[in-house]
Each structure stands twice: as structure tokens, then as C-alpha cells.
CSV table of C-alpha atoms in Angstrom, one decimal:
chain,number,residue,atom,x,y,z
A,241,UNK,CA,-8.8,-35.9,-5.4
A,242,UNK,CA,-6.9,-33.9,-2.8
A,243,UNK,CA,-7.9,-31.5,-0.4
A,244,UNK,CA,-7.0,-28.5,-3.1
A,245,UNK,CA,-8.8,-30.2,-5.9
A,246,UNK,CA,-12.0,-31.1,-3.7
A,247,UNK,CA,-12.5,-27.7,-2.7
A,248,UNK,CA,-12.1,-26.2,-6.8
A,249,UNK,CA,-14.3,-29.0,-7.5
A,250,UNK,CA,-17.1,-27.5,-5.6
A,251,UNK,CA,-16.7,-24.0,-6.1
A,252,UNK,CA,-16.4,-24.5,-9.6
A,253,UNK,CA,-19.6,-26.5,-9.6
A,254,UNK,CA,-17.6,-29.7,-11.1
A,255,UNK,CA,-17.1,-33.5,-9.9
A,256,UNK,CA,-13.7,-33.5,-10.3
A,257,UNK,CA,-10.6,-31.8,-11.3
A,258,UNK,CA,-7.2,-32.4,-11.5
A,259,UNK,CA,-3.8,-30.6,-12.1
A,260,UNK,CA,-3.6,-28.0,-15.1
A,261,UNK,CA,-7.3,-27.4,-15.3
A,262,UNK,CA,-8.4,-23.9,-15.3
A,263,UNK,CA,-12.1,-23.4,-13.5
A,264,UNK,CA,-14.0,-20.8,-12.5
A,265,UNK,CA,-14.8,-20.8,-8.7
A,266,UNK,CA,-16.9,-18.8,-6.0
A,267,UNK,CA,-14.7,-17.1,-3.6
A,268,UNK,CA,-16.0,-17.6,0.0
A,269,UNK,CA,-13.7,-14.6,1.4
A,270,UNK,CA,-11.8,-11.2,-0.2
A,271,UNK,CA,-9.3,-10.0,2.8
A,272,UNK,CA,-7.1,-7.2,2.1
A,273,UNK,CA,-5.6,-4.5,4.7
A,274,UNK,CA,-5.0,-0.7,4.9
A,275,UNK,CA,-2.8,-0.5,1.8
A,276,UNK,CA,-4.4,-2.8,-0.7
A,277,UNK,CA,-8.0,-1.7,0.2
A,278,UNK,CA,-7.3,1.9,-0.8
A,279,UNK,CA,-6.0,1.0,-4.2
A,280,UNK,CA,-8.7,-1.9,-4.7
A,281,UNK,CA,-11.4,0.5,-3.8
A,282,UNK,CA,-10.2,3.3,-6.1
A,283,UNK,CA,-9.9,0.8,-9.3
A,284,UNK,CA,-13.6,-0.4,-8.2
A,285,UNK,CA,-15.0,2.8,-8.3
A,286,UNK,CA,-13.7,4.4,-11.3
A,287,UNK,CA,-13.4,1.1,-13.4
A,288,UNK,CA,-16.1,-1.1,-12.1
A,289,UNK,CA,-18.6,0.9,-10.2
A,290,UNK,CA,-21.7,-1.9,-9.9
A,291,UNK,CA,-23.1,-2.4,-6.3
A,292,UNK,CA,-21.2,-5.3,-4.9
A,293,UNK,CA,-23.3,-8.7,-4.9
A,294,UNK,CA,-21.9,-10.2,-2.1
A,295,UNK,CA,-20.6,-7.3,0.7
A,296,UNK,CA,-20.1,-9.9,3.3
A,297,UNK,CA,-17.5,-11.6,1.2
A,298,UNK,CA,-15.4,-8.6,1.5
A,299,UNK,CA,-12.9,-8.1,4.4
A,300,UNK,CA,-10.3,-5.2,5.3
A,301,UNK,CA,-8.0,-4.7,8.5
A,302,UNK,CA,-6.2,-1.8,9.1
A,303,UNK,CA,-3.1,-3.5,10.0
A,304,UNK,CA,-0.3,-1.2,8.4
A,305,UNK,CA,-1.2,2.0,9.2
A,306,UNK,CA,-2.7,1.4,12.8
A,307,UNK,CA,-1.5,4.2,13.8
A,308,UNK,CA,-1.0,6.8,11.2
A,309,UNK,CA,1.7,9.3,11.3
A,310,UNK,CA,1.0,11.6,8.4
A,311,UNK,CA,-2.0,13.3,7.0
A,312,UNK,CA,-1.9,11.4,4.1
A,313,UNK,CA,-1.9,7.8,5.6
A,314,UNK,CA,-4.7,9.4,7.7
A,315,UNK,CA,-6.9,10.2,4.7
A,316,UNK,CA,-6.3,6.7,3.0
A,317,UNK,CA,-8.0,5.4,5.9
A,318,UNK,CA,-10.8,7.3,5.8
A,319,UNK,CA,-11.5,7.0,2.5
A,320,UNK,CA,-11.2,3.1,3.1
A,321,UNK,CA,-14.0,3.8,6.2
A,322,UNK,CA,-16.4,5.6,3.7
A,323,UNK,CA,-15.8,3.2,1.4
A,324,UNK,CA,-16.6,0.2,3.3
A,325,UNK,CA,-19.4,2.3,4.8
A,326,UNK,CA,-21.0,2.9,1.6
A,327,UNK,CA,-20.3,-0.4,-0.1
A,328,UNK,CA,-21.6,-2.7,3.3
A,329,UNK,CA,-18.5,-4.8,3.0
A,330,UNK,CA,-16.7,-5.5,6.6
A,331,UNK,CA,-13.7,-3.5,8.2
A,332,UNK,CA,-11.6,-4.2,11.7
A,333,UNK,CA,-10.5,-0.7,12.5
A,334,UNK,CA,-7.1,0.3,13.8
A,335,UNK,CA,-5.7,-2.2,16.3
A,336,UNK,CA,-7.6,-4.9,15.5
A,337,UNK,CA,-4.6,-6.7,14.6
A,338,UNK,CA,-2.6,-7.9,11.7
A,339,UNK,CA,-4.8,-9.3,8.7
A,340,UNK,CA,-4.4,-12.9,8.7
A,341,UNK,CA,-5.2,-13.1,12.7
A,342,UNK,CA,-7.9,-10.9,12.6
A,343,UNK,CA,-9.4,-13.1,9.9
A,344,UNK,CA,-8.8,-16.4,11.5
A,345,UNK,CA,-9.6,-15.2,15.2
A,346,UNK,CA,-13.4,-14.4,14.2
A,347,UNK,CA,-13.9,-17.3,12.3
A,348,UNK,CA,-13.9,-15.5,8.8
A,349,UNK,CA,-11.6,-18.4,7.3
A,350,UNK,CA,-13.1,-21.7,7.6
A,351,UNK,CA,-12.5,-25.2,6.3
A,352,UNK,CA,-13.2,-25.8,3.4
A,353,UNK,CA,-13.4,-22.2,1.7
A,354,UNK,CA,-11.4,-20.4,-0.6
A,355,UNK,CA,-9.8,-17.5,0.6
A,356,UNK,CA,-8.2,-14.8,-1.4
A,357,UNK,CA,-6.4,-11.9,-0.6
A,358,UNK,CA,-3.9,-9.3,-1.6
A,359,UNK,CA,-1.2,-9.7,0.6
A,360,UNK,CA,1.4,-12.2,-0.2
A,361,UNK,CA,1.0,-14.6,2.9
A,362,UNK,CA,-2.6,-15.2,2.6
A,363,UNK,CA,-2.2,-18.7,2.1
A,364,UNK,CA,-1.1,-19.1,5.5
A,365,UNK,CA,-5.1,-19.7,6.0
A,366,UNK,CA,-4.0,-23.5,4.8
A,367,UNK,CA,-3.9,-23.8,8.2
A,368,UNK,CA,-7.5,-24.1,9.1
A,369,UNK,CA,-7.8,-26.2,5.9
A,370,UNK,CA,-9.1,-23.9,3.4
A,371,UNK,CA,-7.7,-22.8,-0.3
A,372,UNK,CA,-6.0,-19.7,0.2
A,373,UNK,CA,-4.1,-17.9,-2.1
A,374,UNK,CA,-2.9,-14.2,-3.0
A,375,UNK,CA,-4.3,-12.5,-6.1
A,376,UNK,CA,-3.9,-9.5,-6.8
A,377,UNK,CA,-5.9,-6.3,-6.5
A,378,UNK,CA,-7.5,-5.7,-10.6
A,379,UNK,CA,-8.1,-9.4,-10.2
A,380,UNK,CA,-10.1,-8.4,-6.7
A,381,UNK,CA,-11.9,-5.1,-8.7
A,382,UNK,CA,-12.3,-6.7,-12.0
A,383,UNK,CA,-13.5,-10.2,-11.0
A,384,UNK,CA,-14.0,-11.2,-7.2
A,385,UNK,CA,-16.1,-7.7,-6.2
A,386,UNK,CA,-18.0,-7.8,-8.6
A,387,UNK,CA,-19.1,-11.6,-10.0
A,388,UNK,CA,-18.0,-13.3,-6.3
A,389,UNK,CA,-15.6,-15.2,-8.3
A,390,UNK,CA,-11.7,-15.6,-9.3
A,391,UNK,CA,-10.3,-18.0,-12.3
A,392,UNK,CA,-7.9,-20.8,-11.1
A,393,UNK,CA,-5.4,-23.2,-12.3
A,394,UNK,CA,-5.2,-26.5,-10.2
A,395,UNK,CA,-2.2,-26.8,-8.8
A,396,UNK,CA,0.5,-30.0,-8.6
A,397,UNK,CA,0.5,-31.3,-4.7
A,398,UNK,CA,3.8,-32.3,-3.1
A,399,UNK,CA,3.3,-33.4,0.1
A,400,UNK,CA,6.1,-32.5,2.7
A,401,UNK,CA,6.3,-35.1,5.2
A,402,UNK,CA,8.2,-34.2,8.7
A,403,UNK,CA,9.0,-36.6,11.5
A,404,UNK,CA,11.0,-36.6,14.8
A,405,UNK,CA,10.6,-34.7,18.1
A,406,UNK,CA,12.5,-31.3,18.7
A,407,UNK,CA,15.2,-30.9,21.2
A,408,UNK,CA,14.8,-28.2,24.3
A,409,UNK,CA,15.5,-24.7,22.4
A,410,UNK,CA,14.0,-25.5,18.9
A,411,UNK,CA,10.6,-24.4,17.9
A,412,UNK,CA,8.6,-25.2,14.9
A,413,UNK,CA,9.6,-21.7,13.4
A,414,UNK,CA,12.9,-23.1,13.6
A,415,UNK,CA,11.6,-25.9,11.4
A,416,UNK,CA,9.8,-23.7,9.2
A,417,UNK,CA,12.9,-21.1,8.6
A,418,UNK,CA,15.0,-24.6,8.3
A,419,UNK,CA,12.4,-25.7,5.4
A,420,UNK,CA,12.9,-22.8,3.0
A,421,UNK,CA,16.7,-23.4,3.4
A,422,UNK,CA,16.1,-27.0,2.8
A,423,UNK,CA,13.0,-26.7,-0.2
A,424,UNK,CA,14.5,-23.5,-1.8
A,425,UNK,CA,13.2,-20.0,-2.7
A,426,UNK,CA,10.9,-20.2,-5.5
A,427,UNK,CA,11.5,-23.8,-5.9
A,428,UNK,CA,7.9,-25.0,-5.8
A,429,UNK,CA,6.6,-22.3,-8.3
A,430,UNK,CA,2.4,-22.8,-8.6
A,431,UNK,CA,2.1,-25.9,-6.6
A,432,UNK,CA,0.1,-26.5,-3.7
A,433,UNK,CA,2.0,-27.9,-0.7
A,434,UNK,CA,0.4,-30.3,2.3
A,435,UNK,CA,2.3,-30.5,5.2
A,436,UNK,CA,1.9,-33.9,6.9
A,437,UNK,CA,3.5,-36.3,9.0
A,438,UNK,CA,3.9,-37.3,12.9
A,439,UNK,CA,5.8,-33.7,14.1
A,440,UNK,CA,2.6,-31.7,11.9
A,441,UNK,CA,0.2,-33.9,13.4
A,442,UNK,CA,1.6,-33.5,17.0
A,443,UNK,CA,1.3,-29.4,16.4
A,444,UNK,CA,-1.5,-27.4,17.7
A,445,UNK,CA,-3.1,-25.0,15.4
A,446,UNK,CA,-0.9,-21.9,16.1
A,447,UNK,CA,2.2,-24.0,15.8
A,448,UNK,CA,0.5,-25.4,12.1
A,449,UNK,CA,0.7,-21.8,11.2
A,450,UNK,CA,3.7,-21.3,10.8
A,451,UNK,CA,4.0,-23.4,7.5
A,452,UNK,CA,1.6,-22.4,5.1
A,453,UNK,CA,2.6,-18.9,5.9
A,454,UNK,CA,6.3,-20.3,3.8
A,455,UNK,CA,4.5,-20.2,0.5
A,456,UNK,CA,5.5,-17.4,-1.3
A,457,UNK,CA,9.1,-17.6,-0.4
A,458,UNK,CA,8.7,-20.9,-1.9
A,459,UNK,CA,7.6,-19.7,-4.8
A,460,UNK,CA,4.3,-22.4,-4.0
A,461,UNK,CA,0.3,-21.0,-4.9
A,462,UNK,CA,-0.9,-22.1,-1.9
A,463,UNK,CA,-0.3,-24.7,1.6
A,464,UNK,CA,-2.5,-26.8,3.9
A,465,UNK,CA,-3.1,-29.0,6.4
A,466,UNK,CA,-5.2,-31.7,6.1
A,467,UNK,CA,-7.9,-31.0,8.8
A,468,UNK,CA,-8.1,-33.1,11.9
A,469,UNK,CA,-9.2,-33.3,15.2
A,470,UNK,CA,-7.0,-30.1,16.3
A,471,UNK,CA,-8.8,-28.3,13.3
A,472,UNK,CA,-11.9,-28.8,14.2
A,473,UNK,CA,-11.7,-28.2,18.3
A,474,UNK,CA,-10.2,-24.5,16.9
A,475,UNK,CA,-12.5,-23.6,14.9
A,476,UNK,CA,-15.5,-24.4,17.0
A,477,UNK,CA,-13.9,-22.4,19.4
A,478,UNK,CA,-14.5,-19.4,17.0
A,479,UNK,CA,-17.7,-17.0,17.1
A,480,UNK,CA,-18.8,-18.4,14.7
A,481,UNK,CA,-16.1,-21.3,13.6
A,482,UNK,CA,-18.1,-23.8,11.5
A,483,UNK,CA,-16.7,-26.9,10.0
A,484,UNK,CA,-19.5,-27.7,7.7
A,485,UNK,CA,-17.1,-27.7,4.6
A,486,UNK,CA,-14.7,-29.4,6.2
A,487,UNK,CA,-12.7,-31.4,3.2
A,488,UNK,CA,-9.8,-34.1,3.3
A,489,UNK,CA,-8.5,-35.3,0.4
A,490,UNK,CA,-8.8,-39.3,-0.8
A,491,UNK,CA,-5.2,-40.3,0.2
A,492,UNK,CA,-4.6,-41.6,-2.8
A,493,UNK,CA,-1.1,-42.0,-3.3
A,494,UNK,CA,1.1,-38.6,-4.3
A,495,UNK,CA,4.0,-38.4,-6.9
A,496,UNK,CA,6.3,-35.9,-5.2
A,497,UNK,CA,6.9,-36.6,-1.3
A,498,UNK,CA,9.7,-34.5,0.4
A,499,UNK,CA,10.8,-35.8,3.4
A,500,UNK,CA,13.1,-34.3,6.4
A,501,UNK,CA,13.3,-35.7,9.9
A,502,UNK,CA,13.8,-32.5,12.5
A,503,UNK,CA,14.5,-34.5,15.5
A,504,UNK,CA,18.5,-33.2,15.4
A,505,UNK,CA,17.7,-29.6,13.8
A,506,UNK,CA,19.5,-26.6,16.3
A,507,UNK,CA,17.8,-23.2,16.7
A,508,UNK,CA,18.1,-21.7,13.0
A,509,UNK,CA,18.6,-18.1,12.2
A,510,UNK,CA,17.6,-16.3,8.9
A,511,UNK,CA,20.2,-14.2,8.0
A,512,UNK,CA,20.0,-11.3,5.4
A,513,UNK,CA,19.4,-10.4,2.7
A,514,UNK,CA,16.8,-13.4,2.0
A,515,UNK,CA,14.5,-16.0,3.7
A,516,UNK,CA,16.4,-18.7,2.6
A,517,UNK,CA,19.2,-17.9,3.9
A,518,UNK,CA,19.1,-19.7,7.1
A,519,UNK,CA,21.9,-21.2,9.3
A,520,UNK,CA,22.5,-23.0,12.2
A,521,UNK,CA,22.5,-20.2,15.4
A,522,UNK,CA,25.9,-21.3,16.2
A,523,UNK,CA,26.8,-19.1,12.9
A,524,UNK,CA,25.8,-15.9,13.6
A,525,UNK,CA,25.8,-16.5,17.3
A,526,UNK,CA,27.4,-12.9,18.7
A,527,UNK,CA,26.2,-10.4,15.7
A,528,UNK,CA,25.6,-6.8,17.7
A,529,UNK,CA,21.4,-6.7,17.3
A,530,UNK,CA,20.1,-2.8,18.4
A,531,UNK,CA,16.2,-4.1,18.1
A,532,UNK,CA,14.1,-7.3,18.6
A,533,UNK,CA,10.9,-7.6,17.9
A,534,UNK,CA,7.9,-10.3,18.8
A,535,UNK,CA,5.4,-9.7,15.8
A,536,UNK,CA,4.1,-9.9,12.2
A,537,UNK,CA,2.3,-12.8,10.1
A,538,UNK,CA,4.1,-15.5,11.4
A,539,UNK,CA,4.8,-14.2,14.9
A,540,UNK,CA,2.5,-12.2,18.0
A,541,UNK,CA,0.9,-15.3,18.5
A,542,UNK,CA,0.2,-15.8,22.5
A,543,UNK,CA,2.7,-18.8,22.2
A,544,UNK,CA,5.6,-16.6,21.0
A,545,UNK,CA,4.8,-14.2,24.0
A,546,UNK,CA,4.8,-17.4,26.4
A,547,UNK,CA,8.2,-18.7,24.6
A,548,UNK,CA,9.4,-15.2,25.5
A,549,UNK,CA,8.5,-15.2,29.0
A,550,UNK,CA,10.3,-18.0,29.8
A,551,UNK,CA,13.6,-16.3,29.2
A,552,UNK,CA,12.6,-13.1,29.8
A,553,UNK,CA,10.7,-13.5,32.9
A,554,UNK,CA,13.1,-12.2,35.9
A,555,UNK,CA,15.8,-10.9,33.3
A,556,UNK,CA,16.1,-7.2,31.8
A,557,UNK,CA,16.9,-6.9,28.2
A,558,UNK,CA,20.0,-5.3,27.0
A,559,UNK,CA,20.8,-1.4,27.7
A,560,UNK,CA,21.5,-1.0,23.9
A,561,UNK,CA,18.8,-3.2,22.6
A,562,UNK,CA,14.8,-2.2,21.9
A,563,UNK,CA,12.6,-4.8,22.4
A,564,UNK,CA,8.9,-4.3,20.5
A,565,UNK,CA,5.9,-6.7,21.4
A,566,UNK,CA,3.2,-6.7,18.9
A,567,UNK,CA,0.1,-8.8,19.6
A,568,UNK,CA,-1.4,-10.7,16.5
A,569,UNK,CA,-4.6,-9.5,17.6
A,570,UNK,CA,-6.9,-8.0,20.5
A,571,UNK,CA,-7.8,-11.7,21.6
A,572,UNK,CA,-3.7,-12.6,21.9
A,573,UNK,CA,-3.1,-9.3,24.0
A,574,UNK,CA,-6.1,-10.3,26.5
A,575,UNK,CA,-5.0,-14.0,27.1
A,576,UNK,CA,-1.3,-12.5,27.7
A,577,UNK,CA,-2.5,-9.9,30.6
A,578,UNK,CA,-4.3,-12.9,32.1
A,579,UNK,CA,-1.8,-15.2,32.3
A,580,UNK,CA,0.7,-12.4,33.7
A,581,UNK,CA,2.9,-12.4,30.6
A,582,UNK,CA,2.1,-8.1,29.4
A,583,UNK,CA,3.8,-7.5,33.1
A,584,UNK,CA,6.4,-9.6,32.9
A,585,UNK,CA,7.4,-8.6,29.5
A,586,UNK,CA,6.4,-4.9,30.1
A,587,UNK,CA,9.0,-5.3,33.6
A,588,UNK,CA,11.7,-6.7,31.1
A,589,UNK,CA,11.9,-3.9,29.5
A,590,UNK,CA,9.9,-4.7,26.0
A,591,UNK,CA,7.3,-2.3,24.8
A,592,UNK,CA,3.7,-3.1,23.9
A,593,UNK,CA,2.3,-2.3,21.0
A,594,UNK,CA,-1.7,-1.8,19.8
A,595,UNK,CA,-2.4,-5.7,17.7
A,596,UNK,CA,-1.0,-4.8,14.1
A,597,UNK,CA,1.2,-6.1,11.7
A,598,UNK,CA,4.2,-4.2,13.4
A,599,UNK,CA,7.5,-3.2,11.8
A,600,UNK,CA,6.5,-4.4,8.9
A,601,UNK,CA,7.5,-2.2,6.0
A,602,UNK,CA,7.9,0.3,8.9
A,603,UNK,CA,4.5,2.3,8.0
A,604,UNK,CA,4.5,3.1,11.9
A,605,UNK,CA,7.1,2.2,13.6
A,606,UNK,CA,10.5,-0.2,14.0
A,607,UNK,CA,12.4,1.7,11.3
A,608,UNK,CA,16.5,1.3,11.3
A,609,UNK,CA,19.2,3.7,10.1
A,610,UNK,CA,22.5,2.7,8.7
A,611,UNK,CA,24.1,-0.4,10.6
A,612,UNK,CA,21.8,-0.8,12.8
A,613,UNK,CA,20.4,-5.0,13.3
A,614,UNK,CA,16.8,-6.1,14.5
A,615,UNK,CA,16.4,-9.9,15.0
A,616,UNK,CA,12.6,-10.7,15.1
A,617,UNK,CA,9.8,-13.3,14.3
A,618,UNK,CA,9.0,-11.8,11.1
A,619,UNK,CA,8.1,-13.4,8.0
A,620,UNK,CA,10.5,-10.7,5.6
A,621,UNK,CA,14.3,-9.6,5.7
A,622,UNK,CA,14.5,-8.6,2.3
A,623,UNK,CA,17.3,-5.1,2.5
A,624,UNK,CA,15.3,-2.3,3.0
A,625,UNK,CA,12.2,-3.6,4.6
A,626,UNK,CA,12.6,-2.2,7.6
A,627,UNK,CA,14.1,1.4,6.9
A,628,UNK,CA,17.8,1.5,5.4
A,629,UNK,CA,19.2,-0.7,2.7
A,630,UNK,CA,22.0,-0.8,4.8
A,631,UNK,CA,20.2,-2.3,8.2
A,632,UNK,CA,20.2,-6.1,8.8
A,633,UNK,CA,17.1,-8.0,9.8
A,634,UNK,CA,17.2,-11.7,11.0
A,635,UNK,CA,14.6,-14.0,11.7
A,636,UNK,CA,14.3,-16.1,14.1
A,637,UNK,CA,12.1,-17.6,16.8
A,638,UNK,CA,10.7,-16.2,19.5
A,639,UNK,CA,13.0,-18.4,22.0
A,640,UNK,CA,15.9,-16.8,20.2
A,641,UNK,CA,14.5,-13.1,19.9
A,642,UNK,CA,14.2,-13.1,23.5
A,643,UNK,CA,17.5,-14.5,24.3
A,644,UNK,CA,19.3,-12.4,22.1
A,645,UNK,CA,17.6,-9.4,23.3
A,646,UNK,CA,18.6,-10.3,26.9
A,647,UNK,CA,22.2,-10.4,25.4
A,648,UNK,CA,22.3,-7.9,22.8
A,649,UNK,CA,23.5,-9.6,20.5
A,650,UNK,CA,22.2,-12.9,18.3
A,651,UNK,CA,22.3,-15.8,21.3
A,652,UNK,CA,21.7,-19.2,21.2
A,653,UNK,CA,18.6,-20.1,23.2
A,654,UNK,CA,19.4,-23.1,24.9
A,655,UNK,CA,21.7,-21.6,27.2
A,656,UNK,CA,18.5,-19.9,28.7
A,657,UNK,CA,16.4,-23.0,28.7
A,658,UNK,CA,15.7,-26.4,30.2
A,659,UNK,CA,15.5,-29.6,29.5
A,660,UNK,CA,12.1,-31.4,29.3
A,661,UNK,CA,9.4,-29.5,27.4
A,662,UNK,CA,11.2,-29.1,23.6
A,663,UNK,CA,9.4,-25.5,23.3
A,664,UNK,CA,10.8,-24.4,26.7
């Protein structure tokens, strides 16, 4: 069995499964943030309305509205504190930082578990090696709340198999942008993908991230990692990171390998209006931008903000360009101001913002009128997302956020790099 069917296997209380069966499994973790909580909560109550069995299972971060702007956002998070008062489930207040972080910084995802949650990129917890995938929020009220337990299909595994060593200027979010291009949007409907090979193995955890994070562009139920060596040092550098369930699958031999060598990939650029549509930087090298931002579920990690520095440090950004920095959580922003980085960011002319989700959806800030362009690390750039249907959002790396925010417009990064160090 593989690491997906291992896992169902146990939580459904069975020796084996295999792909097409449907089980019913215990649910190790419920994660939801701001939005989903209030509307979860509100079905519970007037639908469901038992005491919840297992409180602890239940996580929310306010990750949206961090910092709310109207009355009304206001109220929905109190009514999401006195909810999660009176139910005993756990909360991560405003600027805690965004949900998948928060969740994964204090060692509430772990090997081994399955993790549900209502936001769309919740299998990015692949990463640590456990079964996460996005449900949504009846299925949380009617069925995980209540009975600690969700109903699954087992998943087809294709393994995607990467080799070669970047060139100074690409990044592995280059290489995961590069992939959706490559795989196709909603290609891989309901299977679960594990990302293997020499280039995954050679990536430390934050940089492993970045690809199960791809999965619902993909179209895929869930992404992993097989845990290793890196896995385990991360987690047991967690308060309390356990890798008691750790699980790898048999190796047995898999029907469906995809595999791309990166070793000659350029810096790639995902241009509006989808994910998949990614191109080479050289293509939209010059495009005016007005905002860059360093945030959201695949970006804010300390390495982004150290990728930035690099170009950033002793530069200013552009006169017509704002530049947003939004820590994936409070642990991200403290490593940054001791290794120097809030300063020299904060003297480049970026902005700081409390650990959140950022722009995202613009609930509190980074919205665009009409014609306006924002290049960022992102995971969205659907039209719309980030105030007008008629602004463009691109997404890129954090290498190439920073350049093109020194330039004001889309730049390649390697003109602001060395050589030596790929990341640099």
C-alpha cells in the first residue's frame, strides 16, 4: 500500500485498502479559518447541536479578517470566539498567521494524520506526510464535529518524479508554478499525488511546501511527501511535533509516473487569468506592476523574506510600486527581525504586515482598482480576487517579486543575482 492507503487503512480500522474503496475514517484534525468557522458553527448549532465529542480535534485561525474593517466582519469574529469558547474547540486569534502555518508551526498536523479542512489548499499538509484534504463545511457540521469522522474514497497515486539542480535565479516555486503549466488544471481530478525524486528529496521542508499546496489547481484530492529524514528533524522541532504515525508507503511499483527534469527551467511567471497559465519570465518581462506582495499559503515563509533580502537589501523599491510583506506566522516574523531581514525590508521601502493570509480575497487589505497589476507569491490570480475584474495579478517567486518591485515592472531575477547558490 502507499502512504495514502496506509493511513485510510488505519483510520478506517482495516488492513488494507486500495483505489475506489469508500471507508469510514477518524479525522485526527478539523482546521478552518475566520470565514468558514462562522458558517460551520451556525449549521452546527441550528442543525446538529450535540456537544462535540472530540473539541481538541477542532481548529480555527483568524486569518482573513485579521484585522477587521467593518462592524459586521467584527461580529463574525466574535461570534466565532464565543463559539469556540463555549464548544472547548481551539482558536489562534487575529495575527496568529494564515491557517495552514499556524497549523503546521505548533505541531497540529503531524505524520501520519488525516487532516481536513475547509479551505481549498489544505492538502498542502502533504508536506509533513499526512492525508490532508479539503471537505467542505456540512460535511465538517454534519459528520466530522459530531461523530470525529469523514467518508472517503481512496484515491489513484501518480507519483511525480523531479530531477536536476536549479540554475542561480530559479526557485522551487518556479518549479511548482512550472508544474501546473506542465500537469494541467484539473488534469489529476481525485487522485492523490507523491512528489518524489532527487530535486524533492534535496528540499528542506519549507521548500517541500510548495507542492502539495498545487492540488486543487490540479484538480488532485490530496499531495505528499513521503517522510524522511528532513520530515522528521521538522517536526521534532515542533512544541509538540511527534512522529509516532509516521507512515511510508511499500514502494511497490506505481502505474502512472510523471517525470520532468528542472535542471534548464528559467524563473516562471503565472500570468492572469489562471494558475496554469505560466510562462517563461522573459514573456512578460516589462508589464507596469503598481503592487508586490510577499504572502499567502504558498508564500511569507522566512525563506521568501531571505530570497527577498538578497535583492532588496541596499536597493529601494520603485516610487510607483507598493510593496506588502506578510509573515506566514508570528514564528516567521520573529526569525526575520533576528536575522536583520524586518529592517532591511522595512528600509526598502516594503510594509509589514500582522502574520495573516494577506491580500487574499482582499478582506483587509491589497485591493486593486481598474488597471492596476500586483505580482506576488500567492497561490490565486483568478480575475477579481484581489478587488476589480479588471486588475491583473501574477505569481511568481519571491526572487522575482522582489526584483520586479525594485523595477516597477515584471523583471527577471537573475539580473539581481549571483552565481553559486541556485536560490540566491
Amino acid at each position: 500500500m502507499n502512504l495514502v492507503e496506509k493511513i485510510l487503512a488505519r483510520a478506517s480500522g482495516r488492513e488494507s485498502v486500495s483505489a475506489g474503496d469508500v471507508v469510514v475514517a477518524e479525522v485526527d484534525r478539523l482546521v478552518m479559518h475566520d470565514l468558514s468557522a462562522y458558517l460551520t458553527g451556525k449549521v452546527y448549532d441550528e442543525r446538529v447541536g450535540v456537544d462535540l465529542p472530540y473539541p481538541d480535534r477542532v481548529v480555527t485561525v483568524f486569518d482573513h479578517h485579521f484585522s477587521p474593517p467593518t462592524e459586521h466582519q467584527a461580529d463574525v469574529l466574535n461570534r466565532n470566539r464565543e463559539w469556540a469558547r463555549r464548544r472547548g474547540t481551539q482558536l489562534f486569534d487575529c495575527g496568529s498567521g494564515n491557517i495552514h502555518n499556524v497549523l503546521v508551526q505548533h505541531g497540529l498536523a503531524l505524520p501520519g494524520q488525516i487532516v481536513v479542512g475547509s479551505d481549498s489548499h489544505t492538502p498542502v499538509h502533504g508536506a509533513v506526510g499526512a492525508l490532508a484534504v479539503a471537505l467542505g463545511n456540512d460535511s465538517h457540521a454534519g459528520t466530522v464535529m459530531p461523530f470525529g469522522k469523514a467518508w472517503f474514497r481512496v484515491p489513484e497515486l501518480i507519483q511525480i518524479e523531479l530531477t536536476g539542480e536549479l540554475r542561480p535565479g530559479t526557485t522551487p516555486r518556479d518549479v511548482a508554478l512550472w508544474l501546473v503549466k506542465e500537469l494541467g488544471e484539473g488534469s489529476v481530478i481525485y487522485k492523490a499525488l507523491e512528489f518524489t525524486g532527487p530535486f524533492i528529496k534535496g528540499l528542506d521542508f519549507w521548500d517541500r511546501w510548495l507542492f502539495p499546496v498545487l492540488c486543487v489547481d490540479l484538480g488532485a484530492k490530496c499531495g505528499y511527501i513521503e517522510p524522511d529524514e528532513v520530515t522528521r528533524a521538522f517536526v521534532e522541532s515542533l512544541p509538540n511535533g511527534s512522529v509516532d504515525r509516521l507512515v511510508n508507503g511499500d514502494g511497490d511499483p506505481v502505474e502512472d509516473v510523471r517525470r520532468f527534469d528542472v535542471g534548464d527551467l528559467p524563473p516562471q511567471v503565472a500570468a492572469p487569468p489562471t494558475v496554469g497559465n505560466v510562462h517563461p519570465v522573459d514573456d512578460v518581462v516589462g508589464t507596469p506592476v503598481q503592487w508586490a506582495e510577499l504572502g499567502g499559503h504558498g508564500g511569507g515563509r522566512l525563506e521568501d523574506f531571505i530570497l527577498a533580502a538578497k535583492v532588496l537589501r541596499g536597493r529601494r523599491i520603485h516610487p510607483d510600486v507598493k510593496l506588502n510583506l506578510v509573515p506566514g506566522n508570528r514564528e516567521v516574523f520573529r526569525q526575520a527581525l533576528e536575522l536583520g531581514i524586518v529592517a532591511d525590508l522595512h528600509e526598502a521601502g516594503g510594509t509589514w504586515f500582522p502574520p495573516s493570509t494577506g491580500s487574499n480575497q482582499t478582506a483587509n487589505m491589497g485591493a486593486m482598482s481598474a488597471g492596476e497589476a500586483m505580482i506576488s507569491t500567492h497561490s490565486r490570480n483568478f480575475p477579481g480576487r484581489n478587488g476589480s475584474t479588471e486588475a491583473s495579478m501574477y505569481l511568481a517567486s519571491a526572487l522575482t517579486v522582489a526584483a520586479s518591485a525594485v523595477a516597477g515592472r515584471i523583471a527577471d531575477p537573475r539580473r539581481y543575482v549571483s552565481e553559486g547558490n541556485p536560490h540566491e
